Amino acid sequence: DVKVTQSSRYLVKRTGEKVFLECVQDMDHENMFWYRQDPGLGLRLIYFSYDVKMKEKGDIPEGYSVSREKKERFSLILESASTNQTSMYLCASSLRAGGVTDTQYFGPGTRLTVL
Amino acid sequence: KQEVTQIPAALSVPEGENLVLNCSFTDSAIYNLQWFRQDPGKGLTSLLLIQSSQREQTSGRLNASLDKSSGRSTLYIAASQPGDSATYLCASASNYQLIWGAGTKLIIKP
């Protein structure tokens, strides 16, 4: 079975702090994704990566950056956390390179609160 | 731009009933349509993926259909059980992106 793990289930940070969210997948998947999920808005794509050191902006990249130095690990960085970044963050991975149309496998999520 | 809608936002039915969840999309040029389940406070689990060339997919008590011409997909759950209680999300895949509905929260009453 594919396993996607996220570094924290719950995180509380203060406004202005730099926040790192890490995601690791163990199935040698090419694609990795970061979403945020907010009530009534569904999932929104922040960034995705289809290869090591490659990244593409999603729908809402402002205020975020990402890093993919190894195939299995995809990090989301909040350079200066703000209260409007309080949300559930979900990481996902999928097998084939070059597209997001494969089945995506999700981690358990990190619920981030910014005070 | 593709928009995906799921109505109703919430649904409560007695155990044992068969039920249908709806998903509509505005742009029929999709690669596939995916259904997921999300339990409270947790990540998403993929249930079914229907390719654009297919009309339906089945897994156990679940059957998903796709009608691109009308911009609709349905998820049919047979003989519902309390363990089916969760939020069900659909997503359309087009142009290298998944576009998500907001989900239907399903409660199965024992």
PDB file of C-alpha atoms in Angstrom, chain B residues 16-80:
ATOM      1  CA  GLY B  16     -29.612  -0.244   4.719  1.00  0.00           C
ATOM      2  CA  GLU B  17     -30.848   2.244   2.151  1.00  0.00           C
ATOM      3  CA  ASN B  18     -29.364   2.614  -1.289  1.00  0.00           C
ATOM      4  CA  LEU B  19     -28.312   6.181  -2.049  1.00  0.00           C
ATOM      5  CA  VAL B  20     -26.905   8.376  -4.780  1.00  0.00           C
ATOM      6  CA  LEU B  21     -24.454  11.240  -4.428  1.00  0.00           C
ATOM      7  CA  ASN B  22     -24.277  13.800  -7.204  1.00  0.00           C
ATOM      8  CA  CYS B  23     -21.404  15.648  -8.846  1.00  0.00           C
ATOM      9  CA  SER B  24     -21.789  18.100 -11.718  1.00  0.00           C
ATOM     10  CA  PHE B  25     -19.116  19.834 -13.780  1.00  0.00           C
ATOM     11  CA  THR B  26     -19.281  22.650 -16.299  1.00  0.00           C
ATOM     12  CA  ASP B  27     -16.608  21.636 -18.829  1.00  0.00           C
ATOM     13  CA  SER B  28     -17.007  18.211 -20.426  1.00  0.00           C
ATOM     14  CA  ALA B  29     -13.378  18.128 -21.651  1.00  0.00           C
ATOM     15  CA  ILE B  30     -12.109  16.049 -18.753  1.00  0.00           C
ATOM     16  CA  TYR B  31      -9.521  13.263 -18.577  1.00  0.00           C
ATOM     17  CA  ASN B  32     -11.223  11.465 -15.746  1.00  0.00           C
ATOM     18  CA  LEU B  33     -13.541  11.916 -12.789  1.00  0.00           C
ATOM     19  CA  GLN B  34     -12.440  10.801  -9.345  1.00  0.00           C
ATOM     20  CA  TRP B  35     -14.375  10.080  -6.156  1.00  0.00           C
ATOM     21  CA  PHE B  36     -12.796  10.272  -2.716  1.00  0.00           C
ATOM     22  CA  ARG B  37     -13.872   9.688   0.841  1.00  0.00           C
ATOM     23  CA  GLN B  38     -12.729  11.789   3.797  1.00  0.00           C
ATOM     24  CA  ASP B  39     -13.253  10.794   7.412  1.00  0.00           C
ATOM     25  CA  PRO B  40     -13.378  13.595  10.012  1.00  0.00           C
ATOM     26  CA  GLY B  41     -10.004  15.223  10.607  1.00  0.00           C
ATOM     27  CA  LYS B  42      -8.236  12.904   8.193  1.00  0.00           C
ATOM     28  CA  GLY B  43      -6.864  12.788   4.687  1.00  0.00           C
ATOM     29  CA  LEU B  44      -8.651  11.589   1.591  1.00  0.00           C
ATOM     30  CA  THR B  45      -8.976   8.022   0.357  1.00  0.00           C
ATOM     31  CA  SER B  46      -9.454   7.352  -3.343  1.00  0.00           C
ATOM     32  CA  LEU B  47     -12.598   5.333  -4.063  1.00  0.00           C
ATOM     33  CA  LEU B  48     -13.064   5.218  -7.820  1.00  0.00           C
ATOM     34  CA  LEU B  49     -11.560   6.778 -10.941  1.00  0.00           C
ATOM     35  CA  ILE B  50     -13.568   6.841 -14.178  1.00  0.00           C
ATOM     36  CA  GLN B  51     -11.649   7.562 -17.359  1.00  0.00           C
ATOM     37  CA  SER B  52     -13.330   9.891 -19.841  1.00  0.00           C
ATOM     38  CA  SER B  53     -13.892   6.981 -22.226  1.00  0.00           C
ATOM     39  CA  GLN B  54     -15.719   4.935 -19.569  1.00  0.00           C
ATOM     40  CA  ARG B  55     -19.326   5.132 -18.424  1.00  0.00           C
ATOM     41  CA  GLU B  56     -18.948   3.556 -14.996  1.00  0.00           C
ATOM     42  CA  GLN B  57     -16.689   1.905 -12.459  1.00  0.00           C
ATOM     43  CA  THR B  58     -17.566  -0.453  -9.630  1.00  0.00           C
ATOM     44  CA  SER B  59     -15.868  -1.382  -6.381  1.00  0.00           C
ATOM     45  CA  GLY B  60     -17.779  -3.538  -3.940  1.00  0.00           C
ATOM     46  CA  ARG B  61     -20.962  -1.708  -2.914  1.00  0.00           C
ATOM     47  CA  LEU B  62     -19.902   1.420  -4.783  1.00  0.00           C
ATOM     48  CA  ASN B  63     -20.721   2.263  -8.371  1.00  0.00           C
ATOM     49  CA  ALA B  64     -19.715   5.507 -10.042  1.00  0.00           C
ATOM     50  CA  SER B  65     -21.123   6.655 -13.367  1.00  0.00           C
ATOM     51  CA  LEU B  66     -20.012   9.361 -15.761  1.00  0.00           C
ATOM     52  CA  ASP B  67     -22.074  11.233 -18.346  1.00  0.00           C
ATOM     53  CA  LYS B  68     -19.846  13.836 -19.967  1.00  0.00           C
ATOM     54  CA  SER B  69     -22.553  15.165 -22.255  1.00  0.00           C
ATOM     55  CA  SER B  70     -24.673  16.245 -19.305  1.00  0.00           C
ATOM     56  CA  GLY B  71     -21.716  17.128 -17.086  1.00  0.00           C
ATOM     57  CA  ARG B  72     -22.719  14.702 -14.362  1.00  0.00           C
ATOM     58  CA  SER B  73     -21.268  11.914 -12.284  1.00  0.00           C
ATOM     59  CA  THR B  74     -23.049   9.929  -9.615  1.00  0.00           C
ATOM     60  CA  LEU B  75     -21.768   7.712  -6.820  1.00  0.00           C
ATOM     61  CA  TYR B  76     -24.207   4.960  -5.923  1.00  0.00           C
ATOM     62  CA  ILE B  77     -23.826   3.287  -2.526  1.00  0.00           C
ATOM     63  CA  ALA B  78     -25.760   0.059  -2.046  1.00  0.00           C
ATOM     64  CA  ALA B  79     -27.020  -1.195   1.288  1.00  0.00           C
ATOM     65  CA  SER B  80     -25.540   1.684   3.274  1.00  0.00           C
TER      66      SER B  80
END
